[in-house]
Coordinates of C-alpha atoms in Angstrom, one line a residue:
Chain A
X1 CA 290.1 127.5 147.3
X2 CA 290.9 130.6 145.6
X3 CA 293.8 131.5 147.5
X4 CA 295.9 128.8 146.9
X5 CA 294.9 128.2 143.1
X6 CA 297.0 130.6 140.9
X7 CA 295.0 129.2 137.7
X8 CA 291.4 129.0 137.3
X9 CA 290.6 126.0 138.8
X10 CA 288.3 125.4 135.1
X11 CA 290.2 123.8 132.3
X12 CA 290.1 124.6 129.1
X13 CA 290.8 121.2 127.2
X14 CA 289.1 118.3 128.8
X15 CA 292.5 116.3 128.4
X16 CA 294.5 119.3 130.3
X17 CA 293.2 118.2 133.4
X18 CA 295.1 115.3 133.9
X19 CA 298.9 114.2 134.1
X20 CA 300.5 112.1 131.0
X21 CA 303.8 110.6 132.4
X22 CA 306.2 110.3 130.2
X23 CA 306.8 107.1 128.1
X24 CA 308.5 104.9 130.3
X25 CA 308.1 106.1 133.9
X26 CA 306.3 102.9 135.3
X27 CA 306.3 104.5 138.3
X28 CA 303.5 106.9 137.1
X29 CA 301.4 104.0 135.5
X30 CA 301.6 102.5 138.7
X31 CA 301.0 104.9 141.4
X32 CA 297.0 106.2 140.5
X33 CA 296.5 102.5 141.4
X34 CA 298.2 102.2 144.7
X35 CA 296.1 105.6 145.6
X36 CA 293.1 103.9 144.5
X37 CA 293.9 100.6 146.1
X38 CA 292.5 101.0 149.3
X39 CA 289.5 103.0 148.4
X40 CA 288.5 100.2 146.1
X41 CA 289.3 96.9 148.8
X42 CA 287.2 98.7 151.2
X43 CA 284.5 98.7 148.8
X44 CA 284.4 95.9 147.3
X45 CA 284.4 94.7 150.7
X46 CA 282.0 96.5 152.7
X47 CA 279.9 98.1 149.4
X48 CA 279.3 95.3 147.0
X49 CA 279.9 92.3 148.8
X50 CA 276.8 93.2 151.8
X51 CA 274.6 94.0 148.6
X52 CA 276.0 90.9 146.1
X53 CA 275.7 88.8 149.7
X54 CA 271.8 90.3 150.1
X55 CA 270.9 89.7 146.7
X56 CA 272.1 86.0 146.4
X57 CA 270.5 85.2 150.4
X58 CA 267.2 86.9 149.2
X59 CA 266.7 84.4 146.6
X60 CA 267.9 81.5 149.1
X61 CA 265.6 79.5 151.7
X62 CA 266.0 77.7 154.8
X63 CA 264.7 73.6 154.7
X64 CA 264.1 71.9 157.7
X65 CA 264.8 68.2 156.9
X66 CA 263.7 65.2 159.0
X67 CA 262.1 65.9 162.5
X68 CA 264.5 69.6 162.2
X69 CA 267.5 68.1 164.9
X70 CA 271.2 67.1 163.4
X71 CA 273.3 68.7 161.9
X72 CA 272.2 68.5 158.9
X73 CA 268.6 69.3 159.6
X74 CA 268.7 72.4 158.5
X75 CA 270.1 73.0 154.7
X76 CA 269.7 76.0 152.3
X77 CA 267.8 75.7 149.7
X78 CA 267.4 78.1 146.5
X79 CA 264.0 79.9 146.8
X80 CA 263.2 81.6 143.5
X81 CA 261.1 84.3 144.4
X82 CA 259.1 82.9 147.8
X83 CA 261.2 85.5 149.5
X84 CA 259.8 88.6 148.1
X85 CA 256.2 86.8 147.0
X86 CA 256.4 86.8 150.7
X87 CA 257.2 90.0 151.8
X88 CA 255.3 91.7 149.7
X89 CA 252.2 90.0 150.5
X90 CA 253.2 90.6 154.1
X91 CA 250.5 92.7 156.3
X92 CA 253.2 94.3 158.9
X93 CA 255.7 95.1 156.0
X94 CA 253.4 96.6 154.0
X95 CA 251.5 98.8 156.7
X96 CA 255.4 99.6 157.6
X97 CA 255.5 101.1 154.3
X98 CA 252.0 102.8 154.4
X99 CA 253.4 104.6 157.6
X100 CA 256.7 105.8 156.3
X101 CA 254.5 107.0 153.5
X102 CA 252.0 109.7 155.4
X103 CA 255.5 110.3 157.4
X104 CA 257.0 111.2 154.6
X105 CA 254.2 113.2 152.9
X106 CA 254.3 115.1 156.6
X107 CA 257.9 115.3 156.9
X108 CA 259.5 116.5 153.4
X109 CA 257.3 119.0 152.0
X110 CA 257.8 120.8 155.7
X111 CA 261.3 120.5 155.5
X112 CA 262.0 121.3 152.5
X113 CA 259.7 124.1 152.9
X114 CA 261.2 125.3 155.9
X115 CA 264.5 125.0 154.7
X116 CA 263.6 127.4 151.5
X117 CA 261.7 130.0 154.1
X118 CA 264.8 129.8 156.0
X119 CA 267.6 130.1 153.5
X120 CA 265.6 133.0 151.4
X121 CA 265.2 135.2 154.9
X122 CA 268.7 134.3 155.3
X123 CA 269.4 135.6 152.0
X124 CA 267.0 138.6 152.5
X125 CA 268.7 142.0 152.4
X126 CA 265.6 143.2 155.2
X127 CA 266.1 140.6 157.9
X128 CA 268.4 140.7 161.6
X129 CA 269.7 138.5 163.6
X130 CA 271.1 136.7 160.8
X131 CA 274.5 134.4 161.9
X132 CA 272.6 134.1 165.3
X133 CA 270.2 132.6 163.3
X134 CA 271.7 130.7 160.6
X135 CA 273.4 129.0 163.4
X136 CA 271.2 128.0 166.2
X137 CA 268.6 126.3 163.0
X138 CA 272.0 124.9 161.8
X139 CA 272.8 123.6 165.6
X140 CA 270.8 119.8 165.5
X141 CA 272.4 118.7 162.4
X142 CA 275.4 118.2 165.4
X143 CA 273.0 116.4 167.3
X144 CA 272.6 112.4 166.2
X145 CA 269.2 111.5 165.6
X146 CA 269.3 109.0 169.1
X147 CA 269.8 111.8 171.0
X148 CA 267.7 114.2 169.3
X149 CA 264.9 111.6 169.9
X150 CA 265.9 110.9 172.9
X151 CA 266.0 114.8 174.5
X152 CA 262.2 115.3 172.1
X153 CA 261.1 112.1 174.0
X154 CA 261.3 113.4 177.2
X155 CA 260.1 116.7 175.8
X156 CA 256.7 114.9 174.6
X157 CA 256.7 112.8 178.3
X158 CA 253.4 114.4 179.7
X159 CA 255.1 114.7 183.5
X160 CA 257.9 116.5 182.1
X161 CA 256.5 118.3 178.6
X162 CA 256.7 122.3 179.2
X163 CA 254.2 122.1 176.6
X164 CA 251.9 120.4 178.6
X165 CA 252.4 122.5 181.4
X166 CA 252.1 125.5 180.3
X167 CA 248.5 123.8 178.6
X168 CA 247.7 122.7 182.0
X169 CA 247.9 125.8 183.1
X170 CA 245.9 127.5 180.7
X171 CA 243.3 124.9 181.7
X172 CA 243.3 122.8 178.4
X173 CA 243.4 119.4 178.2
X174 CA 246.7 118.6 176.2
X175 CA 246.4 115.6 173.3
X176 CA 248.9 112.9 174.4
X177 CA 251.4 113.5 171.2
X178 CA 253.5 110.2 172.3
X179 CA 249.4 108.4 171.4
X180 CA 248.9 106.0 168.4
X181 CA 247.6 109.2 166.5
X182 CA 250.2 111.7 167.7
X183 CA 253.0 109.8 167.6
X184 CA 253.8 109.9 163.5
X185 CA 254.3 113.2 164.1
X186 CA 256.2 113.3 167.0
X187 CA 258.5 111.4 165.0
X188 CA 258.4 113.5 162.1
X189 CA 258.9 116.7 164.6
X190 CA 262.5 115.0 165.4
X191 CA 263.1 114.1 161.6
X192 CA 262.3 118.2 160.9
X193 CA 264.2 119.9 164.1
X194 CA 267.3 117.5 163.2
X195 CA 267.4 118.0 158.8
X196 CA 266.0 121.5 158.8
X197 CA 269.5 123.5 159.2
X198 CA 271.0 121.2 157.0
X199 CA 269.5 121.6 154.3
X200 CA 269.1 125.6 154.8
X201 CA 272.4 125.8 154.3
X202 CA 272.4 123.6 151.6
X203 CA 270.3 126.4 149.7
X204 CA 271.7 129.0 151.8
X205 CA 275.1 128.4 149.7
X206 CA 273.7 128.1 146.4
X207 CA 271.5 130.9 146.7
X208 CA 274.7 133.2 147.6
X209 CA 276.3 132.3 144.2
X210 CA 273.4 133.8 142.3
X211 CA 275.3 137.0 141.2
X212 CA 274.1 140.5 143.7
X213 CA 273.4 142.5 140.0
X214 CA 270.3 139.9 138.9
X215 CA 268.6 140.6 142.3
X216 CA 269.4 144.5 141.8
X217 CA 268.6 145.2 138.6
X218 CA 265.7 142.9 139.4
X219 CA 265.0 145.9 142.3
X220 CA 265.6 148.6 140.4
X221 CA 263.3 147.5 137.8
X222 CA 260.9 147.7 141.0
X223 CA 260.5 144.1 142.1
X224 CA 259.6 143.3 145.4
X225 CA 261.6 140.7 147.2
X226 CA 258.3 138.2 147.0
X227 CA 258.8 138.7 143.4
X228 CA 262.6 138.2 143.3
X229 CA 262.6 135.2 145.7
X230 CA 259.4 133.3 143.1
X231 CA 260.8 134.7 140.0
X232 CA 264.9 134.7 140.4
X233 CA 266.0 133.0 143.4
X234 CA 264.4 130.1 143.1
X235 CA 264.7 129.0 139.6
X236 CA 268.3 129.4 139.5
X237 CA 268.5 127.0 143.4
X238 CA 266.2 124.6 141.6
X239 CA 269.0 122.0 141.0
X240 CA 269.9 122.3 145.0
X241 CA 265.9 122.0 146.3
X242 CA 265.9 118.6 143.7
X243 CA 269.4 117.4 145.6
X244 CA 268.1 118.7 148.9
X245 CA 264.2 116.5 148.2
X246 CA 266.3 113.4 146.9
X247 CA 268.6 113.4 150.0
X248 CA 265.5 114.1 152.3
X249 CA 263.2 111.5 150.7
X250 CA 266.2 108.6 150.9
X251 CA 266.1 109.2 154.7
X252 CA 263.2 109.5 155.0
X253 CA 263.0 105.2 153.9
X254 CA 265.2 104.2 156.1
X255 CA 264.1 105.9 159.1
X256 CA 265.1 103.8 162.2
X257 CA 267.0 105.5 164.6
X258 CA 264.2 108.0 166.0
X259 CA 261.4 105.3 166.2
X260 CA 263.6 103.1 168.0
X261 CA 265.1 105.6 170.4
X262 CA 261.3 106.4 171.6
X263 CA 260.8 102.7 171.6
X264 CA 261.2 102.4 175.0
X265 CA 258.8 105.5 176.1
X266 CA 255.4 104.6 174.5
X267 CA 253.7 101.3 174.0
X268 CA 252.4 102.9 170.5
X269 CA 255.9 101.9 168.1
X270 CA 255.8 98.3 167.4
X271 CA 258.3 96.3 166.3
X272 CA 257.8 96.8 162.8
X273 CA 256.6 100.5 162.7
X274 CA 258.8 101.3 159.8
X275 CA 260.1 98.7 156.9
X276 CA 264.1 99.4 158.2
X277 CA 262.4 98.3 162.3
X278 CA 260.9 94.8 159.7
X279 CA 264.2 94.1 158.8
X280 CA 266.0 94.1 161.7
X281 CA 263.4 92.6 163.4
X282 CA 263.5 89.3 161.4
X283 CA 267.0 89.6 160.6
X284 CA 268.1 89.4 164.4
X285 CA 264.5 88.6 166.2
X286 CA 263.1 86.0 164.0
X287 CA 266.6 85.0 162.9
X288 CA 265.2 84.6 158.9
X289 CA 267.6 86.6 157.6
X290 CA 266.0 85.4 153.8
X291 CA 263.2 87.7 154.2
X292 CA 265.0 90.0 155.9
X293 CA 267.8 90.4 152.8
X294 CA 264.6 90.2 150.5
X295 CA 263.1 93.0 152.0
X296 CA 266.4 95.5 152.2
X297 CA 266.3 94.3 148.6
X298 CA 262.7 95.9 148.0
X299 CA 263.4 98.5 150.2
X300 CA 267.1 99.7 148.1
X301 CA 265.4 99.8 144.8
X302 CA 262.6 101.9 145.8
X303 CA 265.0 104.1 147.0
X304 CA 266.8 103.9 143.5
X305 CA 263.5 103.8 141.9
X306 CA 261.8 106.9 143.5
X307 CA 265.6 108.9 143.5
X308 CA 266.0 108.2 139.5
X309 CA 262.5 108.9 138.8
X310 CA 262.3 112.2 140.2
X311 CA 265.6 113.0 138.8
X312 CA 264.1 112.0 135.2
X313 CA 260.7 113.9 136.1
X314 CA 262.1 117.4 137.1
X315 CA 265.9 117.1 135.6
X316 CA 265.4 118.2 132.6
X317 CA 263.9 121.5 133.1
X318 CA 266.4 121.6 136.7
X319 CA 269.7 120.7 135.1
X320 CA 269.4 122.5 132.3
X321 CA 272.5 125.0 133.0
X322 CA 274.5 121.9 133.9
X323 CA 274.0 119.9 130.6
X324 CA 274.7 122.5 128.5
X325 CA 278.0 122.1 129.3
Chain B
X1 CA 271.0 155.1 145.0
X2 CA 270.7 158.0 143.3
X3 CA 270.4 156.3 140.2
X4 CA 267.1 154.7 141.2
X5 CA 265.2 157.7 140.7
X6 CA 265.9 158.1 137.0
X7 CA 263.4 154.3 136.6
X8 CA 259.7 154.7 136.8
X9 CA 258.2 153.8 139.4
X10 CA 260.4 154.2 142.0
X11 CA 260.0 156.5 145.0
X12 CA 262.5 159.1 144.5
X13 CA 262.3 159.9 148.5
X14 CA 262.9 155.9 149.2
X15 CA 264.3 154.0 146.7
X16 CA 266.6 151.0 147.0
X17 CA 267.3 152.0 150.5
X18 CA 263.1 151.2 150.8
X19 CA 264.1 147.9 149.7
X20 CA 267.4 147.7 152.2
X21 CA 265.1 148.4 155.0
X22 CA 264.4 145.8 157.5
X23 CA 261.3 143.7 158.1
X24 CA 260.5 143.0 161.6
X25 CA 258.1 140.4 159.8
X26 CA 260.8 138.0 158.6
X27 CA 262.8 138.6 161.3
X28 CA 260.5 137.2 163.4
X29 CA 260.1 134.7 161.3
X30 CA 264.0 133.8 161.8
X31 CA 264.1 133.9 165.4
X32 CA 261.0 131.5 165.6
X33 CA 263.0 129.1 163.7
X34 CA 266.4 129.3 166.2
X35 CA 263.7 129.4 169.0
X36 CA 262.5 126.0 167.7
X37 CA 266.2 124.7 167.4
X38 CA 267.3 125.9 170.7
X39 CA 264.6 124.4 173.0
X40 CA 265.8 120.7 173.1
X41 CA 269.0 122.0 173.6
X42 CA 268.2 124.4 176.5
X43 CA 265.7 121.8 178.1
X44 CA 268.6 119.5 178.5
X45 CA 270.9 122.0 180.5
X46 CA 268.5 122.8 182.5
X47 CA 266.9 119.1 183.3
X48 CA 270.7 117.5 183.4
X49 CA 270.7 120.4 187.1
X50 CA 267.6 118.5 188.3
X51 CA 267.7 115.3 190.6
X52 CA 265.7 112.8 189.8
X53 CA 262.7 113.1 192.1
X54 CA 262.5 116.8 190.1
X55 CA 262.6 115.8 186.6
X56 CA 259.2 114.9 187.0
X57 CA 258.0 117.5 189.9
X58 CA 259.3 121.2 189.4
X59 CA 258.7 122.9 186.3
X60 CA 260.4 121.7 183.1
X61 CA 262.6 124.8 182.5
X62 CA 263.2 125.5 186.3
X63 CA 267.5 124.7 187.1
X64 CA 268.3 122.8 189.8
X65 CA 271.9 122.1 191.6
X66 CA 272.2 118.7 190.9
X67 CA 274.4 119.3 187.9
X68 CA 277.6 117.4 189.8
X69 CA 276.1 115.1 191.2
X70 CA 274.3 114.0 188.2
X71 CA 277.7 114.0 186.9
X72 CA 279.2 112.0 189.8
X73 CA 276.5 109.5 189.4
X74 CA 277.1 109.1 185.8
X75 CA 280.6 108.9 186.1
X76 CA 280.1 105.7 188.9
X77 CA 277.8 104.0 186.9
X78 CA 279.7 100.3 185.8
X79 CA 282.9 101.3 187.0
X80 CA 282.8 104.2 184.5
X81 CA 281.4 103.0 181.5
X82 CA 280.5 106.5 180.2
X83 CA 283.4 107.6 180.0
X84 CA 284.7 104.7 177.9
X85 CA 281.8 105.2 175.7
X86 CA 282.6 109.0 174.5
X87 CA 286.7 107.3 174.5
X88 CA 284.9 104.6 171.5
X89 CA 283.0 107.8 170.2
X90 CA 286.2 109.7 169.6
X91 CA 287.5 106.2 168.3
X92 CA 284.7 106.0 166.1
X93 CA 283.6 108.9 164.2
X94 CA 287.3 110.9 164.5
X95 CA 289.7 107.8 163.8
X96 CA 286.9 107.0 161.2
X97 CA 286.9 109.9 159.7
X98 CA 290.2 110.7 159.4
X99 CA 291.3 107.2 157.7
X100 CA 287.9 108.0 155.5
X101 CA 289.8 111.6 153.9
X102 CA 292.5 109.9 153.5
X103 CA 291.6 107.5 151.5
X104 CA 289.0 109.8 150.0
X105 CA 291.4 112.3 149.3
X106 CA 294.0 109.7 147.7
X107 CA 291.7 108.0 145.8
X108 CA 289.5 111.6 144.1
X109 CA 293.7 112.5 143.6
X110 CA 293.9 109.5 141.2
X111 CA 290.4 109.8 140.0
X112 CA 291.0 113.9 138.9
X113 CA 294.6 113.9 138.3
X114 CA 295.4 110.5 136.6
X115 CA 294.4 109.1 133.0
X116 CA 294.5 104.7 133.6
X117 CA 292.8 102.2 132.1
X118 CA 289.7 101.5 134.2
X119 CA 289.2 105.1 135.6
X120 CA 286.0 105.3 134.4
X121 CA 285.1 102.0 135.9
X122 CA 286.1 103.2 139.1
X123 CA 284.7 106.6 138.8
X124 CA 281.1 105.0 137.9
X125 CA 281.4 102.1 140.6
X126 CA 281.9 105.4 143.1
X127 CA 279.2 107.4 142.2
X128 CA 276.8 104.1 142.2
X129 CA 277.9 103.9 145.2
X130 CA 276.6 107.6 146.4
X131 CA 273.1 106.4 145.5
X132 CA 272.9 102.8 147.5
X133 CA 271.4 103.7 150.9
X134 CA 274.1 103.3 153.4
X135 CA 271.8 101.8 156.7
X136 CA 270.3 99.6 154.0
X137 CA 274.0 97.9 154.5
X138 CA 274.7 97.2 157.7
X139 CA 272.6 94.3 157.7
X140 CA 274.3 92.3 155.2
X141 CA 278.1 93.7 156.7
X142 CA 277.4 92.4 160.0
X143 CA 276.3 88.6 158.9
X144 CA 279.5 88.7 156.2
X145 CA 281.7 90.2 159.0
X146 CA 280.3 86.8 161.1
X147 CA 281.5 84.6 158.9
X148 CA 284.8 86.0 159.6
X149 CA 284.6 86.1 163.3
X150 CA 284.8 89.9 163.4
X151 CA 281.3 91.0 164.6
X152 CA 281.5 92.6 168.0
X153 CA 285.5 94.7 167.8
X154 CA 286.0 97.4 167.0
X155 CA 287.3 97.4 163.3
X156 CA 283.4 95.6 163.0
X157 CA 282.3 99.1 162.8
X158 CA 285.4 101.4 161.9
X159 CA 286.2 99.5 158.9
X160 CA 283.0 100.3 157.2
X161 CA 282.9 103.9 157.7
X162 CA 286.0 104.4 156.6
X163 CA 284.9 103.8 152.6
X164 CA 282.6 106.8 151.6
X165 CA 281.8 106.9 147.9
X166 CA 280.5 110.6 148.7
X167 CA 284.0 111.2 150.0
X168 CA 285.7 110.3 147.4
X169 CA 283.1 112.3 144.8
X170 CA 284.2 115.1 146.5
X171 CA 287.6 114.4 147.3
X172 CA 287.7 114.1 143.1
X173 CA 286.4 117.4 143.0
X174 CA 288.5 118.9 145.0
X175 CA 291.3 117.9 143.6
X176 CA 290.4 118.9 140.2
X177 CA 289.9 122.2 141.5
X178 CA 292.6 123.4 143.6
X179 CA 295.9 121.5 142.7
X180 CA 296.9 123.1 139.1
X181 CA 298.5 120.7 136.7
X182 CA 301.0 123.4 136.0
X183 CA 302.3 123.1 139.7
X184 CA 302.3 119.0 139.9
X185 CA 304.1 118.9 136.2
X186 CA 306.6 120.9 137.4
X187 CA 307.3 119.4 141.0
X188 CA 307.8 116.1 138.2
X189 CA 310.2 118.0 136.3
X190 CA 312.1 118.2 139.3
X191 CA 312.4 114.7 140.3
X192 CA 308.9 114.1 142.8
X193 CA 307.8 110.8 142.9
X194 CA 303.6 110.1 143.2
X195 CA 303.6 110.1 146.5
X196 CA 305.2 113.0 146.9
X197 CA 303.2 114.7 144.3
X198 CA 300.6 113.7 146.2
X199 CA 301.6 114.3 150.3
X200 CA 303.5 117.1 149.5
X201 CA 301.5 119.2 147.1
X202 CA 298.3 118.2 146.2
X203 CA 297.4 117.6 150.1
X204 CA 298.1 120.2 150.9
X205 CA 296.2 122.6 148.6
X206 CA 293.5 120.1 148.5
X207 CA 293.5 121.3 152.5
X208 CA 290.3 123.2 153.3
X209 CA 287.9 120.8 151.1
X210 CA 289.4 118.1 153.0
X211 CA 288.6 119.5 156.5
X212 CA 284.5 119.3 154.9
X213 CA 285.0 115.7 154.1
X214 CA 286.4 115.0 157.5
X215 CA 283.5 116.9 158.4
X216 CA 280.7 115.4 156.7
X217 CA 282.1 111.6 157.7
X218 CA 282.1 112.8 161.1
X219 CA 278.9 113.4 161.4
X220 CA 278.1 110.3 159.4
X221 CA 279.5 108.1 161.5
X222 CA 278.6 109.8 165.1
X223 CA 275.0 109.6 162.7
X224 CA 275.3 106.2 162.0
X225 CA 273.3 104.4 165.0
X226 CA 272.2 101.2 163.3
X227 CA 275.7 99.5 162.0
X228 CA 277.3 99.3 166.1
X229 CA 273.9 98.8 167.1
X230 CA 273.7 96.0 165.4
X231 CA 277.8 95.1 165.1
X232 CA 278.4 95.2 169.1
X233 CA 277.2 92.7 172.2
X234 CA 280.0 94.0 174.4
X235 CA 278.7 97.3 176.0
X236 CA 282.4 98.3 177.2
X237 CA 282.4 98.4 172.9
X238 CA 280.2 100.9 172.2
X239 CA 279.5 104.7 170.9
X240 CA 277.6 106.8 173.2
X241 CA 274.6 107.0 171.1
X242 CA 273.9 103.1 171.5
X243 CA 275.1 103.2 175.3
X244 CA 272.6 105.6 175.8
X245 CA 269.3 104.2 173.9
X246 CA 270.1 101.3 176.2
X247 CA 270.4 103.1 179.2
X248 CA 267.0 105.1 178.2
X249 CA 265.8 101.1 177.8
X250 CA 266.6 101.0 181.5
X251 CA 264.7 103.5 182.6
X252 CA 261.7 102.5 181.5
X253 CA 261.8 99.9 184.8
X254 CA 263.7 102.4 186.9
X255 CA 263.2 106.0 186.4
X256 CA 265.8 106.6 188.4
X257 CA 268.1 106.0 185.4
X258 CA 266.9 108.8 183.6
X259 CA 268.7 111.2 184.6
X260 CA 271.9 109.7 184.0
X261 CA 270.8 109.5 180.5
X262 CA 269.9 113.1 180.2
X263 CA 273.3 114.3 181.9
X264 CA 275.0 111.7 179.5
X265 CA 273.2 113.3 176.5
X266 CA 274.1 116.7 177.6
X267 CA 277.7 116.3 177.7
X268 CA 277.8 114.3 174.9
X269 CA 276.3 117.0 172.5
X270 CA 278.7 119.7 174.6
X271 CA 281.9 118.8 172.4
X272 CA 280.2 118.4 168.8
X273 CA 278.8 122.0 169.3
X274 CA 282.4 123.1 169.8
X275 CA 283.4 121.3 167.3
X276 CA 280.5 123.0 165.5
X277 CA 280.7 126.2 165.7
X278 CA 284.3 126.7 165.4
X279 CA 284.1 124.9 162.0
X280 CA 281.1 125.9 160.9
X281 CA 283.1 128.2 158.1
X282 CA 283.7 125.3 156.2
X283 CA 279.9 124.1 156.3
X284 CA 279.0 125.3 153.3
X285 CA 277.9 122.6 151.3
X286 CA 276.7 122.5 147.2
X287 CA 275.2 119.6 147.3
X288 CA 274.3 120.1 143.1
X289 CA 277.2 121.1 141.8
X290 CA 278.8 119.2 144.2
X291 CA 281.5 121.2 145.7
X292 CA 282.0 123.4 148.5
X293 CA 282.8 127.1 148.8
X294 CA 285.8 128.1 151.0

């Protein structure tokens, strides 16, 4: 990018970053709207309208009158908060929330910890085989969650699994990872496998922006690599760490593809195993789109509340440099 | 190197050189991570060479000789349905990402380089859109498209994939950073209209950043399982991910299907891995700054 831009990318005055078309040039005045038009049309049709429609549906209910026969037997009526009350009191939903909470507690800290560790090791001057390991660890990001679940699903099957085979050869009775006790780890492992590399790359990119003389000065003063990592590098990549953490958390709340793919391989995954699976079941198997809509809104609100809450909690410290500009 | 000797505490014999020496333990940690990430990929390569009976009887990592037979069986499945899924995936992920990049680039350019009434509203809406959980949208998108009779069609998966608030946000940053105002002003002074400014001048300058937007969108669409899973009923319209998970479902009752699932999984990730390795220099993502270093 720097090769194409002869001028420094940062403009001095905030107004210098825009073109003010000369008066009387109507083309310039309409152009930005034309450039934005496709985005605005698509945004309205596929983001704003679905959100609005979900919120609307979440306050509606289907009412059956008479015997439930005839054209007007089913009517849609205003339901107030009934769908929300029902969703929040539904034991299946609460169980799925607890499950995803536990799943997130297992997955997110492990994934972020490993991503940070690998990023620091790649940034360290004391490691070898960097480009090979960087690519290898990032590679699973290219494999979609469904295919990843499929591969791991087979690796979990006792008849196929090399791990079970090796344990048996060693005379150890291996635990069944697809059993009800192990399944949450089985799903978390797939997400860990797919997500660590991406987070590692984000953190590694962020580490590379730290001026080299900073660590070199610390090194000359006798700081060890671990000290440099803890005192200089980690604080400086804190904004990236927070962002990747939030993105991982959002993805966790919406887990769907992995358990849905593993489902045919085991009977320990129910159709309401995660909140989103329950939304799917309510909408398409039970044909109760009103309850599905209310549950969707609850999940979306929880996601946004968690993201903002976390940003507010760590924000002031982590983003000090940015807000100062 | 010699400067370190002047500092107290530094061993004159080693100094900086001691720190630059490689640590086997640290390298081993990286290699273990790499091995963990490569095992399933190596497994699928080996497993797709096995016949259906060998899959459950021979040692997992012992290769066999049935790869071409498996590919043949997979290709024969319902008149080459698998290859149709491949073509569909290319259309959804490739076509969708391309259109998404163009739409994002245009919007990003407008937001970065023009002043106009409503600009802040448009930008803040896009920013809010970044936070909306995308997967949650799939179900209401289905019900809205069902109302206009558009579900179970290519467009029902393609159109929702084109709009990407994050892509617009990234494109705006690239436009601001890589297209100098002076160039646009002098082009305008020479009589270039806004379309020329964008297509002939700004677009080539934003190229590096737009490759990243494209890759993001490509992986995003390729990974979005729920949208096609919900939208499509006709299995000739499916992308590879939904198609293969359907095959896996069948495998539960006829395990011979598993070989096709495994071979199909291998063939579907190979092009992706190639694309990935070829373009990996574009994957340097700085989420917090929203910028990407090219």
